[in-house]
Amino acid sequence: MKIAVISCIHGNLAALKAVLADIDQQGVEQTFCLGDLVGYGPYPNEVVAMIRDRQIPTCQGCWDEDIIDGLNACECSYPSLLAEKRGRLAHEWTDAEVTAETREYLAQMPLALRHENLCFVHGSPQSQHEYLLPETSAFIALERVLSTGADILFCGHTHVPYVRTLSDGQLQIRVVNGAESASKNTPQSILKKLPEQHSQTLTAPLKRIVNAGSVGEPRHGKPQATYVIYDTLSEQTIFREVDYDYAQTCAAIINKGLPPIFSWRLSQGLEFAEKADDPTHVCER
């Protein structure tokens, strides 16, 4: 069975149309969406209508949540005051633009979807706003997959596609004993009572994280929309890049009064956001 996974549409109707047309040509039997249907882009209602018309199972993204629960629902911070100003402008515009029908649909979307040994989320099983980056601690990344009971976790949110293998069959845990962590001045009588050092090897099946990238706001250095196809029989993941008329969306962003920087970064496939020292807490909407 071939499964397509799309994410982060962000109101980009032209990109969504192009990706769905490509999916139709690839022999895909089921499509899943990882959310963020709205935000940044100029056509939030049209995107939601197309996802609904195609009956694509979709989980709630961070933008979808914020439109329902209010800006900064995740209580995370922006990397700069300028980024915060842009984010607020985009949120206010989107909040005013979406219809009651669109809002109702965004509110009822689940936080996660399951299909056999696959799990689909927007950011992570913990939160729509958590970034699972390629450099995220292997222990944390593995825990996130194990918490779902699935073998493969599909996510988006970062807008950069990747595949990460987390276990080749064994996971070794070394427990530092009290004696090793004690001060060198600790009396011997106390050291003798501390537990001994030990390690344990656990058997863990192969786990993977697959990031689907972004249909409507790619940030992998190219303007092409990205998504993934997963073959459940061969267990092969194929990344797809789809050309579309992004200039059409760029013009609509400006014409509708959204921050012009959104148009520039869409055309470049780049984020263009001031970087924080610790990107794990940043939610640049």
XYZ file of C-alpha atoms in Angstrom:
285
model
C 0.000 0.000 0.000
C 1.301 3.433 -0.937
C 0.583 6.205 1.551
C 1.105 9.913 0.881
C 1.809 12.251 3.799
C 1.415 15.993 3.381
C 1.917 18.750 5.952
C 1.993 22.486 6.542
C -0.238 23.725 3.712
C -0.477 27.238 5.223
C -3.210 28.614 3.003
C -1.230 27.961 -0.184
C -3.965 26.742 -2.530
C -1.807 26.563 -5.674
C 0.750 24.322 -3.932
C -1.948 22.040 -2.540
C -3.569 21.606 -5.958
C -0.220 20.725 -7.523
C 0.671 18.218 -4.801
C -2.719 16.484 -4.908
C -2.418 16.215 -8.702
C 1.022 14.629 -8.272
C -0.325 12.235 -5.639
C -3.054 11.137 -8.062
C -0.361 10.159 -10.574
C 1.718 8.085 -8.129
C -0.705 5.247 -7.455
C -1.270 6.360 -3.861
C -4.098 4.568 -2.053
C -4.386 6.758 1.067
C -3.329 10.293 1.968
C -2.804 11.685 5.467
C -2.305 15.346 6.392
C -0.303 16.583 9.388
C -2.062 19.891 9.824
C -1.276 23.600 9.663
C -3.867 24.150 6.969
C -3.915 27.881 7.701
C -1.429 30.635 8.498
C 1.073 32.626 6.375
C -0.835 32.000 3.154
C -3.733 33.863 1.502
C -6.331 31.113 1.025
C -7.110 29.399 4.364
C -10.795 28.706 3.653
C -10.138 27.315 0.178
C -7.427 24.980 1.483
C -9.670 23.628 4.234
C -12.498 23.116 1.724
C -10.225 21.106 -0.593
C -8.955 18.890 2.243
C -12.557 18.267 3.303
C -13.730 17.564 -0.254
C -10.991 14.969 -0.666
C -11.845 13.485 2.753
C -8.178 13.478 3.766
C -7.666 12.457 7.429
C -5.950 15.428 9.065
C -4.510 16.093 12.513
C -4.436 19.529 14.105
C -1.380 21.714 13.604
C -0.091 24.551 15.798
C -1.575 27.245 13.544
C -4.897 25.419 13.497
C -4.853 25.306 17.302
C -3.941 28.977 17.650
C -6.825 30.087 15.463
C -9.182 28.175 17.759
C -7.591 28.801 21.181
C -5.917 32.148 20.560
C -2.420 33.367 19.755
C 0.375 31.919 21.918
C -1.760 28.994 23.026
C 1.491 27.062 23.269
C 3.076 29.663 25.597
C 6.304 29.577 23.588
C 8.316 32.593 22.493
C 9.399 34.271 19.274
C 13.068 34.556 18.315
C 12.808 38.352 18.046
C 10.412 41.274 18.454
C 10.263 41.657 14.668
C 9.295 38.015 14.237
C 6.655 38.431 16.932
C 5.182 41.455 15.134
C 4.981 39.513 11.857
C 3.429 36.536 13.617
C 0.760 38.664 15.265
C -0.128 40.372 11.995
C -0.478 37.032 10.235
C -2.556 35.600 13.065
C -4.892 38.606 13.156
C -5.377 38.475 9.383
C -6.060 34.722 9.366
C -8.359 34.928 12.378
C -10.457 37.560 10.611
C -10.410 35.714 7.283
C -11.546 32.214 8.277
C -15.253 31.444 8.154
C -17.272 29.879 10.952
C -17.341 26.633 8.966
C -13.552 26.609 8.632
C -13.126 27.384 12.315
C -15.439 24.526 13.290
C -13.458 22.094 11.150
C -10.126 23.191 12.643
C -11.524 22.740 16.150
C -12.582 19.122 15.647
C -9.352 17.817 14.136
C -7.607 15.110 16.236
C -4.107 15.603 17.652
C -2.859 12.315 16.176
C -3.847 9.682 13.619
C -2.974 5.978 13.465
C -2.740 3.475 10.633
C -1.419 0.021 11.521
C 2.150 0.574 12.812
C 2.246 4.217 11.701
C 1.459 7.332 13.730
C 0.844 10.800 12.320
C 1.265 14.040 14.304
C 2.019 17.661 13.511
C 4.948 18.493 15.799
C 5.343 15.549 18.168
C 3.122 13.281 20.290
C 3.782 15.727 23.136
C 2.539 18.884 21.432
C 1.695 20.403 18.061
C 4.361 23.000 18.880
C 7.299 20.730 19.713
C 10.047 20.536 17.100
C 11.505 17.104 16.359
C 14.708 18.214 14.654
C 17.293 15.929 13.027
C 19.656 16.874 15.869
C 17.124 16.306 18.658
C 18.544 14.035 21.363
C 18.266 10.411 20.217
C 16.887 9.439 23.612
C 14.112 12.071 23.404
C 13.354 11.253 19.780
C 13.120 7.531 20.519
C 10.907 8.175 23.532
C 8.537 10.193 21.378
C 8.116 7.304 18.944
C 7.836 4.668 21.679
C 5.145 6.705 23.433
C 2.865 6.199 20.432
C 3.280 2.429 20.251
C 4.089 2.830 16.546
C 7.187 1.901 14.578
C 7.220 4.990 12.374
C 6.279 8.498 13.452
C 5.367 10.959 10.701
C 5.642 14.631 11.631
C 5.917 18.074 10.068
C 6.189 21.516 11.722
C 9.865 22.118 10.834
C 9.079 22.477 7.080
C 12.297 20.549 6.300
C 11.930 16.888 5.222
C 14.126 14.148 6.673
C 14.192 10.488 7.706
C 15.843 9.467 10.956
C 16.490 5.885 12.103
C 16.562 5.647 15.885
C 17.308 2.035 16.765
C 18.959 -0.950 15.108
C 17.585 -3.483 17.573
C 19.219 -2.704 20.918
C 19.284 0.220 23.325
C 21.883 0.244 26.088
C 21.233 2.235 29.255
C 24.032 2.861 31.744
C 23.014 3.933 35.218
C 25.565 6.073 37.057
C 25.760 4.829 40.614
C 25.808 6.959 43.714
C 29.467 6.212 44.412
C 30.554 7.508 41.011
C 28.611 10.748 41.374
C 29.543 11.351 45.018
C 32.089 13.915 46.121
C 35.678 12.738 46.559
C 35.373 13.855 50.168
C 32.459 11.505 50.872
C 33.382 9.153 53.754
C 33.989 5.493 52.853
C 31.297 4.391 55.299
C 28.708 6.203 53.187
C 30.159 5.095 49.834
C 29.766 1.443 50.810
C 26.017 1.962 51.227
C 25.516 3.530 47.790
C 24.121 1.321 44.987
C 26.508 -0.337 42.568
C 26.871 0.806 38.986
C 24.973 -1.241 36.436
C 23.889 -1.163 32.812
C 20.991 -2.759 31.018
C 20.494 -3.623 27.367
C 16.926 -3.429 26.123
C 15.655 -4.880 22.896
C 13.934 -2.196 20.822
C 12.541 -2.729 17.328
C 13.585 -0.436 14.513
C 12.001 2.995 14.889
C 11.951 5.907 12.479
C 10.860 9.518 12.349
C 9.815 10.781 8.922
C 9.333 14.506 8.435
C 7.109 15.290 5.451
C 8.425 18.820 4.942
C 5.907 21.409 3.785
C 3.492 21.752 0.911
C 2.797 25.451 1.301
C 5.824 26.936 3.091
C 8.943 24.874 2.199
C 12.155 25.760 4.010
C 14.635 23.323 2.518
C 16.216 25.912 0.243
C 13.896 25.455 -2.734
C 10.428 26.840 -3.543
C 9.063 23.449 -4.617
C 6.340 21.924 -2.452
C 7.421 18.758 -0.633
C 5.644 15.661 0.637
C 6.451 11.977 1.150
C 5.196 8.651 -0.150
C 5.615 5.613 2.096
C 5.332 2.070 0.735
C 4.113 -0.215 3.526
C 5.307 -3.352 1.704
C 8.883 -2.299 0.892
C 9.059 0.148 3.854
C 10.566 2.675 1.436
C 10.168 6.411 1.941
C 10.204 8.591 -1.166
C 10.467 12.369 -0.973
C 8.624 14.261 -3.671
C 9.297 17.835 -4.811
C 6.527 19.384 -6.864
C 6.787 22.455 -9.080
C 3.909 24.920 -9.040
C 3.269 28.588 -9.792
C 4.497 29.963 -6.468
C 4.565 33.492 -7.942
C 0.761 33.346 -7.912
C 0.734 32.746 -4.157
C 3.473 35.342 -3.566
C 1.393 37.994 -5.331
C -1.729 37.044 -3.369
C 0.172 37.328 -0.066
C 1.054 40.936 -0.844
C -2.323 41.824 -2.363
C -4.181 40.580 0.695
C -2.046 42.630 3.087
C 0.018 39.871 4.698
C 3.664 40.669 5.638
C 5.670 40.897 2.367
C 8.511 38.873 3.918
C 6.222 35.818 3.674
C 6.205 36.264 -0.085
C 9.992 36.521 -0.266
C 10.712 33.462 1.831
C 8.129 31.406 -0.084
C 9.905 32.234 -3.341
C 13.272 31.265 -1.844
C 12.239 28.213 0.163
C 13.869 29.759 3.223
C 12.628 30.689 6.675
C 14.239 34.123 7.064
C 13.716 34.366 10.795
C 16.058 35.755 13.399
C 17.552 32.782 15.186
C 17.281 32.288 18.913
C 20.048 30.714 20.967
C 17.771 27.795 21.785
C 15.510 26.947 18.794
C 13.640 24.170 20.604
C 11.250 26.631 22.266
C 10.737 28.911 19.292
C 7.370 28.989 17.557
C 7.806 31.327 14.560
C 4.306 31.348 13.145
